[in-house]
């Protein structure tokens, strides 16, 4: 057996402690599988006195994780602190500069600085591994980069945030309110330190940008992702979705269009009979469309200590074996720079919920705005009759261009009889 792979870990929270537990539990098996043991020589976090449920034994402790990345006698630095900038970025840069491999679960860092970090790693001849940054325990980076590496991919989409999927699932099944379910997801260790990153769609957008980089061999363009979160998804919309034969999911979708690369994260209504509609709780799923493989579906737990540690350790095992494919599937000099396909050019069907005064002429005004923009209606629902009072009216359109939909919505939102901003959810026929 070869000498151990010496590892330094920065950050010992949910994921960091999970990695130590996994190596302690499965170390023998891992050593056999990669021909050398994984050996944690140093750890760094803020509070040395905190009980993390793991024995640190003789592992060297650093109060200053950045110093650890520079000084520790380790071949690999694992960054599990989080944050797009600050100490996480400095640790990765310092480790690469000193010729150490880097493993990280930090999607915010990768989405914002992944291209620059990968260039630096390539120049130094070290690995930058990030399997845990996307879709928790699903080995999707490896699947896209290696397993499906022979294909031209045209689209990838999926449920990329476990917290949001958990919230939407529990709201649908129990009718509980958003804030209550979010607090539960935080207790379970699913949410980011700032849960706004989850519920506002930003975490899913980070992951989508990374996946698009791997899938399409392009520079990561987080700034080009259209992002909407789930805060405005109400129990009423969840009920209407059920009635119309849909489920509401926060999806990330990246696809090549005639205008360039479209990247979008937003709540979607998906037909209840599609597989993705049945991906529930903290589970994530990714679907890839390849020109030879067809449609490939991957599903697994998207957050939490165990699944994330599983992905971090898989990266460590690749490094231990000397398995080092290009960070984004092609050498950095060969990455494509693709134009962004603007959201205004997106074509699809729309669910629109209006809160209107129940009086004659309201629907005529609404449909006139749609008619003038050539938006065709598939169906319309109004439950009950309460003359002079507020009632919900739900419209479902045929596929239309987003620019036309937006113009019609601006006009509809300005009608005196429409009492709240229209609620809009895109319908995805997957
Ligand atoms: P966490 O539980 O909040 O743990 C963060 C760790 O970083 C803590 O141990 C903390 O130290 C340490 N830390 C924070 N600031 C530090 C500093 N200035 N210097 C040294 N150490 C510092 O976070 P987590 O959930 O494990 O997430 C870690 C990373 O994994 C993030 O990038 C996250 O996005 C990513 N991720 C998380 C999950 C998940 O399910 N949780 C899944 C996939 C990816 P103390 O413990 O001493 O306070
Ligand atoms: N907060 C993230 C989620 C953790 O809920 O999906 C996994 O990346």
Tab-separated table of C-alpha atoms and ligand atoms in Angstrom:
chain	number	residue	atom	x	y	z
A	1	UNK	CA	0.000	0.000	0.000
A	2	UNK	CA	1.220	3.506	-0.856
A	3	UNK	CA	1.854	6.122	1.874
A	4	UNK	CA	-1.256	7.917	3.223
A	5	UNK	CA	-2.722	10.976	1.508
A	6	UNK	CA	-2.209	13.765	4.048
A	7	UNK	CA	-5.201	16.071	4.354
A	8	UNK	CA	-5.878	19.403	6.086
A	9	UNK	CA	-9.513	20.403	6.640
A	10	UNK	CA	-10.626	24.031	7.001
A	11	UNK	CA	-14.097	24.225	8.584
A	12	UNK	CA	-15.566	21.630	10.925
A	13	UNK	CA	-19.280	22.368	10.789
A	14	UNK	CA	-22.004	20.142	9.315
A	15	UNK	CA	-19.870	19.019	6.366
A	16	UNK	CA	-16.384	19.106	7.946
A	17	UNK	CA	-17.458	16.978	10.913
A	18	UNK	CA	-19.306	14.695	8.464
A	19	UNK	CA	-16.078	14.140	6.512
A	20	UNK	CA	-14.172	13.180	9.685
A	21	UNK	CA	-16.950	10.764	10.670
A	22	UNK	CA	-17.025	9.153	7.225
A	23	UNK	CA	-13.246	8.645	7.119
A	24	UNK	CA	-13.338	7.204	10.657
A	25	UNK	CA	-16.146	4.795	9.745
A	26	UNK	CA	-15.062	3.688	6.241
A	27	UNK	CA	-11.304	4.352	6.290
A	28	UNK	CA	-10.303	0.682	5.763
A	29	UNK	CA	-12.542	0.240	2.760
A	30	UNK	CA	-11.436	3.560	1.277
A	31	UNK	CA	-7.749	2.628	1.693
A	32	UNK	CA	-8.316	-0.653	-0.169
A	33	UNK	CA	-10.240	1.071	-2.929
A	34	UNK	CA	-7.640	3.733	-3.629
A	35	UNK	CA	-4.487	1.901	-2.654
A	36	UNK	CA	-3.565	4.315	0.134
A	37	UNK	CA	-5.250	5.527	3.330
A	38	UNK	CA	-6.724	9.009	3.794
A	39	UNK	CA	-5.028	10.648	6.757
A	40	UNK	CA	-6.290	13.898	8.288
A	41	UNK	CA	-3.243	15.672	9.702
A	42	UNK	CA	-4.692	19.100	10.496
A	43	UNK	CA	-8.012	20.866	11.007
A	44	UNK	CA	-8.902	24.532	11.375
A	45	UNK	CA	-12.059	26.257	12.605
A	46	UNK	CA	-12.972	29.157	14.878
A	47	UNK	CA	-13.912	27.591	18.191
A	48	UNK	CA	-11.576	24.938	19.509
A	49	UNK	CA	-13.848	24.174	22.490
A	50	UNK	CA	-16.965	23.310	20.440
A	51	UNK	CA	-18.282	19.736	20.682
A	52	UNK	CA	-18.458	18.487	17.094
A	53	UNK	CA	-19.296	14.872	17.895
A	54	UNK	CA	-15.953	13.671	16.499
A	55	UNK	CA	-12.692	12.724	18.209
A	56	UNK	CA	-9.801	14.857	16.932
A	57	UNK	CA	-7.111	12.833	18.771
A	58	UNK	CA	-3.633	13.825	17.595
A	59	UNK	CA	-4.889	15.881	14.642
A	60	UNK	CA	-3.173	19.274	14.706
A	61	UNK	CA	-5.582	22.121	15.462
A	62	UNK	CA	-5.279	25.571	13.843
A	63	UNK	CA	-7.216	28.590	15.092
A	64	UNK	CA	-6.115	30.283	11.895
A	65	UNK	CA	-7.316	28.124	8.998
A	66	UNK	CA	-5.537	30.325	6.472
A	67	UNK	CA	-2.210	29.700	8.172
A	68	UNK	CA	-3.041	25.995	8.128
A	69	UNK	CA	-3.478	26.093	4.338
A	70	UNK	CA	-0.016	27.600	4.047
A	71	UNK	CA	1.881	25.630	6.682
A	72	UNK	CA	0.312	22.235	7.339
A	73	UNK	CA	2.204	19.175	6.173
A	74	UNK	CA	-0.615	18.187	3.794
A	75	UNK	CA	-0.952	17.391	0.090
A	76	UNK	CA	-4.606	18.396	0.018
A	77	UNK	CA	-6.503	21.252	1.636
A	78	UNK	CA	-10.258	20.731	2.002
A	79	UNK	CA	-12.157	24.022	2.241
A	80	UNK	CA	-15.473	23.592	4.124
A	81	UNK	CA	-16.008	27.070	5.552
A	82	UNK	CA	-18.196	28.652	2.869
A	83	UNK	CA	-18.699	32.100	1.358
A	84	UNK	CA	-17.884	33.433	-2.099
A	85	UNK	CA	-14.981	35.581	-0.912
A	86	UNK	CA	-13.004	36.168	2.242
A	87	UNK	CA	-11.232	33.379	4.054
A	88	UNK	CA	-12.549	30.511	1.887
A	89	UNK	CA	-11.132	32.091	-1.258
A	90	UNK	CA	-7.845	32.985	0.430
A	91	UNK	CA	-7.440	29.421	1.711
A	92	UNK	CA	-7.948	27.932	-1.770
A	93	UNK	CA	-5.608	30.451	-3.386
A	94	UNK	CA	-2.925	29.888	-0.718
A	95	UNK	CA	-3.174	26.118	-1.026
A	96	UNK	CA	-2.902	26.200	-4.835
A	97	UNK	CA	-0.017	28.677	-4.713
A	98	UNK	CA	1.859	26.216	-2.492
A	99	UNK	CA	1.194	23.323	-4.842
A	100	UNK	CA	-1.478	21.603	-2.742
A	101	UNK	CA	-4.604	20.058	-4.235
A	102	UNK	CA	-7.902	21.672	-3.217
A	103	UNK	CA	-11.242	20.024	-2.485
A	104	UNK	CA	-14.203	22.272	-1.733
A	105	UNK	CA	-17.972	22.046	-1.244
A	106	UNK	CA	-18.277	25.793	-1.737
A	107	UNK	CA	-20.583	26.529	-4.671
A	108	UNK	CA	-20.657	30.274	-3.991
A	109	UNK	CA	-16.870	30.382	-4.356
A	110	UNK	CA	-16.868	28.182	-7.473
A	111	UNK	CA	-19.695	30.097	-9.155
A	112	UNK	CA	-17.935	33.424	-8.650
A	113	UNK	CA	-14.259	32.511	-8.908
A	114	UNK	CA	-14.212	28.958	-10.289
A	115	UNK	CA	-12.691	29.863	-13.641
A	116	UNK	CA	-9.824	31.843	-12.060
A	117	UNK	CA	-9.166	29.166	-9.409
A	118	UNK	CA	-9.176	26.414	-12.040
A	119	UNK	CA	-6.702	28.393	-14.177
A	120	UNK	CA	-4.407	28.808	-11.161
A	121	UNK	CA	-4.712	25.091	-10.293
A	122	UNK	CA	-3.971	24.038	-13.871
A	123	UNK	CA	-0.927	26.308	-13.973
A	124	UNK	CA	0.364	24.746	-10.739
A	125	UNK	CA	-0.446	21.184	-11.823
A	126	UNK	CA	-2.798	20.541	-8.891
A	127	UNK	CA	-6.407	19.399	-8.735
A	128	UNK	CA	-9.389	21.623	-7.925
A	129	UNK	CA	-12.216	19.238	-6.967
A	130	UNK	CA	-15.763	20.351	-6.218
A	131	UNK	CA	-18.131	17.364	-6.479
A	132	UNK	CA	-19.824	18.279	-3.179
A	133	UNK	CA	-20.631	21.783	-4.403
A	134	UNK	CA	-23.498	20.557	-6.628
A	135	UNK	CA	-26.416	18.283	-5.701
A	136	UNK	CA	-24.977	16.962	-2.417
A	137	UNK	CA	-24.382	13.230	-2.629
A	138	UNK	CA	-25.167	12.815	-6.358
A	139	UNK	CA	-21.859	12.359	-8.239
A	140	UNK	CA	-23.079	14.679	-10.974
A	141	UNK	CA	-19.816	16.457	-11.777
A	142	UNK	CA	-18.158	13.106	-12.405
A	143	UNK	CA	-21.186	11.882	-14.353
A	144	UNK	CA	-21.268	14.892	-16.694
A	145	UNK	CA	-17.515	15.255	-17.095
A	146	UNK	CA	-16.566	11.593	-17.337
A	147	UNK	CA	-19.537	9.210	-17.594
A	148	UNK	CA	-21.278	11.333	-20.253
A	149	UNK	CA	-18.033	12.835	-21.551
A	150	UNK	CA	-18.527	11.320	-25.018
A	151	UNK	CA	-21.791	13.218	-25.594
A	152	UNK	CA	-22.694	16.686	-26.781
A	153	UNK	CA	-25.158	17.869	-24.154
A	154	UNK	CA	-27.985	20.176	-25.226
A	155	UNK	CA	-29.738	20.692	-21.888
A	156	UNK	CA	-29.351	19.998	-18.208
A	157	UNK	CA	-31.988	20.743	-15.625
A	158	UNK	CA	-32.837	19.737	-12.135
A	159	UNK	CA	-33.775	20.321	-8.549
A	160	UNK	CA	-30.560	21.767	-7.158
A	161	UNK	CA	-31.504	23.064	-3.724
A	162	UNK	CA	-32.493	20.595	-1.030
A	163	UNK	CA	-33.820	23.253	1.342
A	164	UNK	CA	-36.282	24.643	-1.220
A	165	UNK	CA	-37.407	21.195	-2.303
A	166	UNK	CA	-37.930	20.270	1.341
A	167	UNK	CA	-39.976	23.432	1.963
A	168	UNK	CA	-42.143	23.027	-1.156
A	169	UNK	CA	-42.743	19.338	-0.412
A	170	UNK	CA	-43.738	19.876	3.219
A	171	UNK	CA	-45.928	22.881	2.346
A	172	UNK	CA	-47.763	20.789	-0.255
A	173	UNK	CA	-48.187	17.750	1.977
A	174	UNK	CA	-49.099	19.501	5.226
A	175	UNK	CA	-50.270	23.012	4.375
A	176	UNK	CA	-47.703	24.377	6.876
A	177	UNK	CA	-46.420	27.913	6.366
A	178	UNK	CA	-43.127	28.770	4.666
A	179	UNK	CA	-41.283	30.261	7.682
A	180	UNK	CA	-42.074	27.279	9.890
A	181	UNK	CA	-40.746	24.719	7.382
A	182	UNK	CA	-37.641	26.807	6.654
A	183	UNK	CA	-36.779	26.781	10.388
A	184	UNK	CA	-37.035	22.980	10.324
A	185	UNK	CA	-34.730	22.717	7.271
A	186	UNK	CA	-32.197	24.885	9.109
A	187	UNK	CA	-32.296	22.593	12.164
A	188	UNK	CA	-31.693	19.582	9.898
A	189	UNK	CA	-28.452	21.167	8.599
A	190	UNK	CA	-29.765	21.587	5.038
A	191	UNK	CA	-29.787	25.375	4.778
A	192	UNK	CA	-26.891	27.738	4.133
A	193	UNK	CA	-25.582	29.907	6.981
A	194	UNK	CA	-27.651	32.654	5.289
A	195	UNK	CA	-30.860	30.801	4.294
A	196	UNK	CA	-31.721	33.662	1.933
A	197	UNK	CA	-29.199	32.056	-0.419
A	198	UNK	CA	-31.457	28.990	-0.516
A	199	UNK	CA	-34.948	30.468	-0.671
A	200	UNK	CA	-34.041	33.299	-3.047
A	201	UNK	CA	-32.708	30.820	-5.589
A	202	UNK	CA	-29.095	32.003	-5.394
A	203	UNK	CA	-27.660	28.693	-4.145
A	204	UNK	CA	-29.386	26.826	-6.993
A	205	UNK	CA	-28.061	29.451	-9.435
A	206	UNK	CA	-24.509	28.918	-8.142
A	207	UNK	CA	-24.894	25.193	-8.754
A	208	UNK	CA	-26.483	25.648	-12.172
A	209	UNK	CA	-23.636	27.924	-13.291
A	210	UNK	CA	-21.090	25.289	-12.202
A	211	UNK	CA	-22.986	22.464	-13.914
A	212	UNK	CA	-23.342	24.493	-17.112
A	213	UNK	CA	-19.576	25.052	-17.086
A	214	UNK	CA	-18.963	21.295	-16.936
A	215	UNK	CA	-21.794	20.284	-19.281
A	216	UNK	CA	-21.014	22.782	-22.030
A	217	UNK	CA	-17.256	23.207	-21.501
A	218	UNK	CA	-17.712	26.919	-20.957
A	219	UNK	CA	-16.497	29.572	-18.525
A	220	UNK	CA	-18.720	29.768	-15.441
A	221	UNK	CA	-21.142	32.701	-15.890
A	222	UNK	CA	-23.101	33.063	-12.638
A	223	UNK	CA	-23.889	36.665	-13.569
A	224	UNK	CA	-25.774	35.380	-16.637
A	225	UNK	CA	-28.221	33.202	-14.649
A	226	UNK	CA	-31.806	34.490	-14.383
A	227	UNK	CA	-32.749	33.909	-10.713
A	228	UNK	CA	-36.076	33.849	-8.855
A	229	UNK	CA	-36.708	32.175	-5.490
A	230	UNK	CA	-39.651	30.540	-3.744
A	231	UNK	CA	-40.701	33.202	-1.213
A	232	UNK	CA	-43.727	34.210	-3.277
A	233	UNK	CA	-45.020	30.636	-3.796
A	234	UNK	CA	-48.215	30.624	-1.745
A	235	UNK	CA	-50.361	27.741	-0.453
A	236	UNK	CA	-53.053	29.003	-2.882
A	237	UNK	CA	-50.707	28.490	-5.870
A	238	UNK	CA	-49.758	25.049	-4.557
A	239	UNK	CA	-53.474	24.157	-4.439
A	240	UNK	CA	-54.133	25.470	-7.957
A	241	UNK	CA	-51.088	23.580	-9.258
A	242	UNK	CA	-52.603	20.366	-7.861
A	243	UNK	CA	-55.924	21.109	-9.500
A	244	UNK	CA	-54.250	21.757	-12.870
A	245	UNK	CA	-52.174	18.544	-12.725
A	246	UNK	CA	-48.829	20.114	-11.796
A	247	UNK	CA	-46.373	20.281	-8.885
A	248	UNK	CA	-44.319	23.355	-8.081
A	249	UNK	CA	-40.543	22.785	-8.046
A	250	UNK	CA	-37.615	25.182	-7.984
A	251	UNK	CA	-35.705	24.137	-11.102
A	252	UNK	CA	-32.373	25.165	-12.543
A	253	UNK	CA	-32.334	24.868	-16.325
A	254	UNK	CA	-29.405	25.422	-18.692
A	255	UNK	CA	-29.753	24.830	-22.414
A	256	UNK	CA	-28.204	25.783	-25.684
A	257	UNK	CA	-30.611	27.845	-27.798
A	258	UNK	CA	-30.210	29.542	-31.167
A	259	UNK	CA	-29.373	32.731	-29.214
A	260	UNK	CA	-26.712	31.200	-26.931
A	261	UNK	CA	-26.704	29.657	-23.464
A	262	UNK	CA	-29.934	30.064	-21.487
A	263	UNK	CA	-29.483	29.659	-17.701
A	264	UNK	CA	-32.453	30.151	-15.391
A	265	UNK	CA	-33.549	29.272	-11.870
A	266	UNK	CA	-37.162	29.841	-10.881
A	267	UNK	CA	-40.224	28.038	-9.520
A	268	UNK	CA	-41.796	25.908	-12.233
A	269	UNK	CA	-45.023	24.001	-12.586
A	270	UNK	CA	-44.069	20.531	-13.800
A	271	UNK	CA	-46.613	17.918	-14.936
A	272	UNK	CA	-47.347	15.551	-12.058
A	273	UNK	CA	-46.622	12.528	-14.273
A	274	UNK	CA	-42.956	13.543	-14.916
A	275	UNK	CA	-40.250	11.842	-12.788
A	276	UNK	CA	-38.960	15.152	-11.460
A	277	UNK	CA	-42.365	15.981	-9.955
A	278	UNK	CA	-41.821	13.013	-7.603
A	279	UNK	CA	-38.401	14.086	-6.343
A	280	UNK	CA	-39.387	15.106	-2.829
A	281	UNK	CA	-38.038	16.387	0.497
A	282	UNK	CA	-34.297	17.127	0.568
A	283	UNK	CA	-33.649	15.086	-2.568
A	284	UNK	CA	-32.092	16.654	-5.650
A	285	UNK	CA	-32.280	15.413	-9.217
A	286	UNK	CA	-30.413	16.308	-12.391
A	287	UNK	CA	-31.465	15.373	-15.919
A	288	UNK	CA	-28.980	15.605	-18.796
A	289	UNK	CA	-29.882	15.369	-22.492
A	290	UNK	CA	-26.993	13.985	-24.563
A	291	UNK	CA	-26.853	13.340	-28.301
A	292	UNK	CA	-25.957	9.653	-27.882
A	293	UNK	CA	-27.087	8.741	-24.354
A	294	UNK	CA	-30.506	10.418	-24.678
A	295	UNK	CA	-32.066	11.388	-21.379
A	296	UNK	CA	-30.072	10.478	-18.221
A	297	UNK	CA	-31.607	11.038	-14.773
A	298	UNK	CA	-29.672	11.254	-11.488
A	299	UNK	CA	-31.309	11.480	-8.065
A	300	UNK	CA	-30.096	11.559	-4.468
A	301	UNK	CA	-29.939	13.550	-1.265
A	302	UNK	CA	-28.947	17.121	-2.021
A	303	UNK	CA	-27.840	18.355	1.400
A	304	UNK	CA	-26.858	17.292	4.893
A	305	UNK	CA	-23.707	15.953	6.518
A	306	UNK	CA	-23.658	12.380	5.151
A	307	UNK	CA	-24.372	12.952	1.439
A	308	UNK	CA	-22.072	15.975	1.253
A	309	UNK	CA	-19.243	14.181	3.058
A	310	UNK	CA	-19.692	11.278	0.630
A	311	UNK	CA	-18.970	13.640	-2.289
A	312	UNK	CA	-16.009	15.354	-0.559
A	313	UNK	CA	-14.369	12.010	0.216
A	314	UNK	CA	-14.965	10.747	-3.333
A	315	UNK	CA	-12.870	13.720	-4.530
A	316	UNK	CA	-10.157	12.842	-1.993
A	317	UNK	CA	-10.159	9.284	-3.286
A	318	UNK	CA	-9.645	10.505	-6.871
A	319	UNK	CA	-6.666	12.552	-5.702
A	320	UNK	CA	-5.282	9.587	-3.745
A	321	UNK	CA	-5.480	7.456	-6.920
A	322	UNK	CA	-3.899	10.179	-9.048
A	323	UNK	CA	-7.064	10.484	-11.110
A	324	UNK	CA	-7.094	14.067	-12.358
A	325	UNK	CA	-9.332	15.020	-15.317
A	326	UNK	CA	-9.462	18.696	-16.427
A	327	UNK	CA	-11.472	20.771	-13.923
A	328	UNK	CA	-14.316	21.581	-16.329
A	329	UNK	CA	-13.803	18.662	-18.715
A	330	UNK	CA	-11.461	20.412	-21.171
A	331	UNK	CA	-8.140	22.230	-20.685
A	332	UNK	CA	-8.773	25.778	-19.466
A	333	UNK	CA	-7.465	27.266	-22.724
A	334	UNK	CA	-10.187	25.377	-24.630
A	335	UNK	CA	-13.166	26.622	-22.592
A	336	UNK	CA	-15.861	28.184	-24.781
A	337	UNK	CA	-17.236	31.685	-24.171
A	338	UNK	CA	-20.901	31.443	-25.142
A	339	UNK	CA	-23.324	34.361	-25.623
A	340	UNK	CA	-26.184	34.593	-23.134
A	341	UNK	CA	-29.650	33.767	-24.412
A	342	UNK	CA	-31.801	36.526	-22.851
A	343	UNK	CA	-34.860	35.667	-20.744
A	344	UNK	CA	-37.009	37.930	-22.912
A	345	UNK	CA	-36.506	35.394	-25.731
A	346	UNK	CA	-37.627	32.476	-23.573
A	347	UNK	CA	-40.729	30.703	-24.895
A	348	UNK	CA	-43.068	28.741	-22.676
A	349	UNK	CA	-46.501	28.525	-21.096
A	350	UNK	CA	-47.427	30.572	-18.014
A	351	UNK	CA	-49.641	30.164	-14.969
A	352	UNK	CA	-50.994	33.551	-13.883
A	353	UNK	CA	-53.003	34.153	-10.700
A	354	UNK	CA	-54.808	37.454	-10.374
A	355	UNK	CA	-56.690	38.770	-7.354
A	356	UNK	CA	-59.508	40.777	-8.933
A	357	UNK	CA	-62.723	42.517	-7.951
A	358	UNK	CA	-65.642	40.275	-8.914
A	359	UNK	CA	-67.533	42.662	-11.235
A	360	UNK	CA	-68.581	42.788	-14.894
A	361	UNK	CA	-65.887	43.615	-17.494
A	362	UNK	CA	-62.827	42.567	-15.478
A	363	UNK	CA	-62.090	39.453	-17.509
A	364	UNK	CA	-62.707	41.367	-20.743
A	365	UNK	CA	-60.004	43.900	-19.764
A	366	UNK	CA	-57.571	41.135	-18.836
A	367	UNK	CA	-58.120	39.133	-22.009
A	368	UNK	CA	-57.840	42.311	-24.127
A	369	UNK	CA	-54.324	42.854	-22.755
A	370	UNK	CA	-53.437	39.261	-23.602
A	371	UNK	CA	-55.041	39.479	-27.063
A	372	UNK	CA	-53.097	42.647	-27.920
A	373	UNK	CA	-49.840	40.805	-27.186
A	374	UNK	CA	-50.949	37.694	-29.123
A	375	UNK	CA	-50.941	35.627	-25.914
A	376	UNK	CA	-53.372	32.763	-26.299
A	377	UNK	CA	-55.196	31.244	-23.296
A	378	UNK	CA	-55.440	27.531	-22.683
A	379	UNK	CA	-57.722	27.699	-19.646
A	380	UNK	CA	-59.224	30.000	-17.033
A	381	UNK	CA	-60.510	29.231	-13.515
A	382	UNK	CA	-62.640	31.271	-11.155
A	383	UNK	CA	-64.077	29.602	-8.085
A	384	UNK	CA	-67.307	30.922	-6.554
A	385	UNK	CA	-68.968	34.275	-6.993
A	386	UNK	CA	-68.603	37.193	-4.594
A	387	UNK	CA	-69.894	40.338	-6.364
A	388	UNK	CA	-67.836	43.406	-5.426
A	389	UNK	CA	-65.272	41.384	-3.454
A	390	UNK	CA	-61.802	40.046	-4.201
A	391	UNK	CA	-61.591	36.636	-5.914
A	392	UNK	CA	-58.695	34.690	-7.424
A	393	UNK	CA	-58.728	34.155	-11.178
A	394	UNK	CA	-56.227	31.708	-12.654
A	395	UNK	CA	-55.141	31.787	-16.289
A	396	UNK	CA	-52.990	29.257	-18.130
A	397	UNK	CA	-51.506	30.390	-21.434
A	398	UNK	CA	-50.290	28.538	-24.500
A	399	UNK	CA	-46.530	28.831	-25.131
A	400	UNK	CA	-45.592	32.433	-25.765
A	401	UNK	CA	-42.505	34.631	-25.758
A	402	UNK	CA	-41.580	36.055	-22.346
A	403	UNK	CA	-41.243	39.601	-23.716
A	404	UNK	CA	-44.899	39.565	-24.883
A	405	UNK	CA	-46.020	38.005	-21.595
A	406	UNK	CA	-44.234	40.728	-19.620
A	407	UNK	CA	-45.851	43.522	-21.650
A	408	UNK	CA	-49.304	41.999	-21.123
A	409	UNK	CA	-48.642	41.540	-17.384
A	410	UNK	CA	-47.573	45.167	-16.983
A	411	UNK	CA	-50.881	46.260	-18.503
A	412	UNK	CA	-52.908	43.768	-16.452
A	413	UNK	CA	-51.133	44.785	-13.224
A	414	UNK	CA	-52.156	48.399	-13.909
A	415	UNK	CA	-55.895	47.654	-14.169
A	416	UNK	CA	-57.946	49.156	-11.330
A	417	UNK	CA	-59.811	45.886	-10.807
A	418	UNK	CA	-56.564	43.892	-10.273
A	419	UNK	CA	-55.833	44.326	-6.570
A	420	UNK	CA	-52.448	42.598	-6.179
A	421	UNK	CA	-49.436	42.118	-8.442
A	422	UNK	CA	-50.084	39.157	-10.760
A	423	UNK	CA	-48.419	35.964	-9.510
A	424	UNK	CA	-46.698	34.188	-12.378
A	425	UNK	CA	-45.168	30.714	-12.468
A	426	UNK	CA	-43.648	29.316	-15.664
A	427	UNK	CA	-44.935	25.928	-16.821
A	428	UNK	CA	-42.243	23.489	-17.986
A	429	UNK	CA	-43.271	20.623	-20.238
A	430	UNK	CA	-40.192	18.479	-19.649
B	1	LIG	P1	-21.258	25.256	8.838
B	1	LIG	O1	-21.937	24.136	9.506
B	1	LIG	O2	-21.736	26.645	9.074
B	1	LIG	O3	-19.685	25.148	9.171
B	1	LIG	C1	-18.772	26.148	8.820
B	1	LIG	C2	-17.459	25.850	9.504
B	1	LIG	O4	-16.529	26.870	9.113
B	1	LIG	C3	-17.525	25.868	11.026
B	1	LIG	O5	-16.788	24.815	11.548
B	1	LIG	C4	-16.855	27.193	11.397
B	1	LIG	O6	-16.107	27.145	12.602
B	1	LIG	C5	-15.878	27.362	10.257
B	1	LIG	N1	-15.525	28.755	10.051
B	1	LIG	C6	-16.341	29.790	9.776
B	1	LIG	N2	-15.618	30.922	9.658
B	1	LIG	C7	-14.331	30.584	9.863
B	1	LIG	C8	-13.135	31.303	9.897
B	1	LIG	N3	-13.096	32.634	9.678
B	1	LIG	N4	-11.991	30.642	10.163
B	1	LIG	C9	-12.007	29.311	10.396
B	1	LIG	N5	-13.121	28.571	10.362
B	1	LIG	C10	-14.270	29.201	10.116
B	1	LIG	O7	-21.297	25.065	7.245
B	1	LIG	P2	-21.541	23.703	6.442
B	1	LIG	O8	-22.994	23.476	6.304
B	1	LIG	O9	-20.667	22.666	6.966
B	1	LIG	O10	-21.060	24.174	4.972
B	1	LIG	C11	-19.698	24.241	4.640
B	1	LIG	C12	-19.568	24.433	3.130
B	1	LIG	O11	-20.180	23.329	2.470
B	1	LIG	C13	-20.275	25.663	2.573
B	1	LIG	O12	-19.561	26.153	1.455
B	1	LIG	C14	-21.615	25.118	2.128
B	1	LIG	O13	-22.203	25.896	1.113
B	1	LIG	C15	-21.182	23.793	1.578
B	1	LIG	N6	-22.208	22.765	1.515
B	1	LIG	C16	-22.996	22.498	2.591
B	1	LIG	C17	-23.940	21.488	2.521
B	1	LIG	C18	-24.833	21.153	3.679
B	1	LIG	O14	-25.738	20.337	3.489
B	1	LIG	N7	-24.641	21.727	4.844
B	1	LIG	C19	-24.076	20.741	1.337
B	1	LIG	C20	-23.230	21.033	0.247
B	1	LIG	C21	-22.305	22.044	0.351
B	1	LIG	P3	-16.785	26.915	14.056
B	1	LIG	O15	-17.433	25.569	13.964
B	1	LIG	O16	-15.630	26.911	14.975
B	1	LIG	O17	-17.753	28.019	14.228
B	2	LIG	N1	-28.221	24.642	1.304
B	2	LIG	C1	-27.948	23.709	0.263
B	2	LIG	C2	-29.250	23.028	-0.140
B	2	LIG	C3	-26.969	22.681	0.760
B	2	LIG	O1	-30.242	23.156	0.586
B	2	LIG	O2	-29.303	22.400	-1.183
B	2	LIG	C4	-26.509	21.722	-0.299
B	2	LIG	O3	-25.732	22.379	-1.262
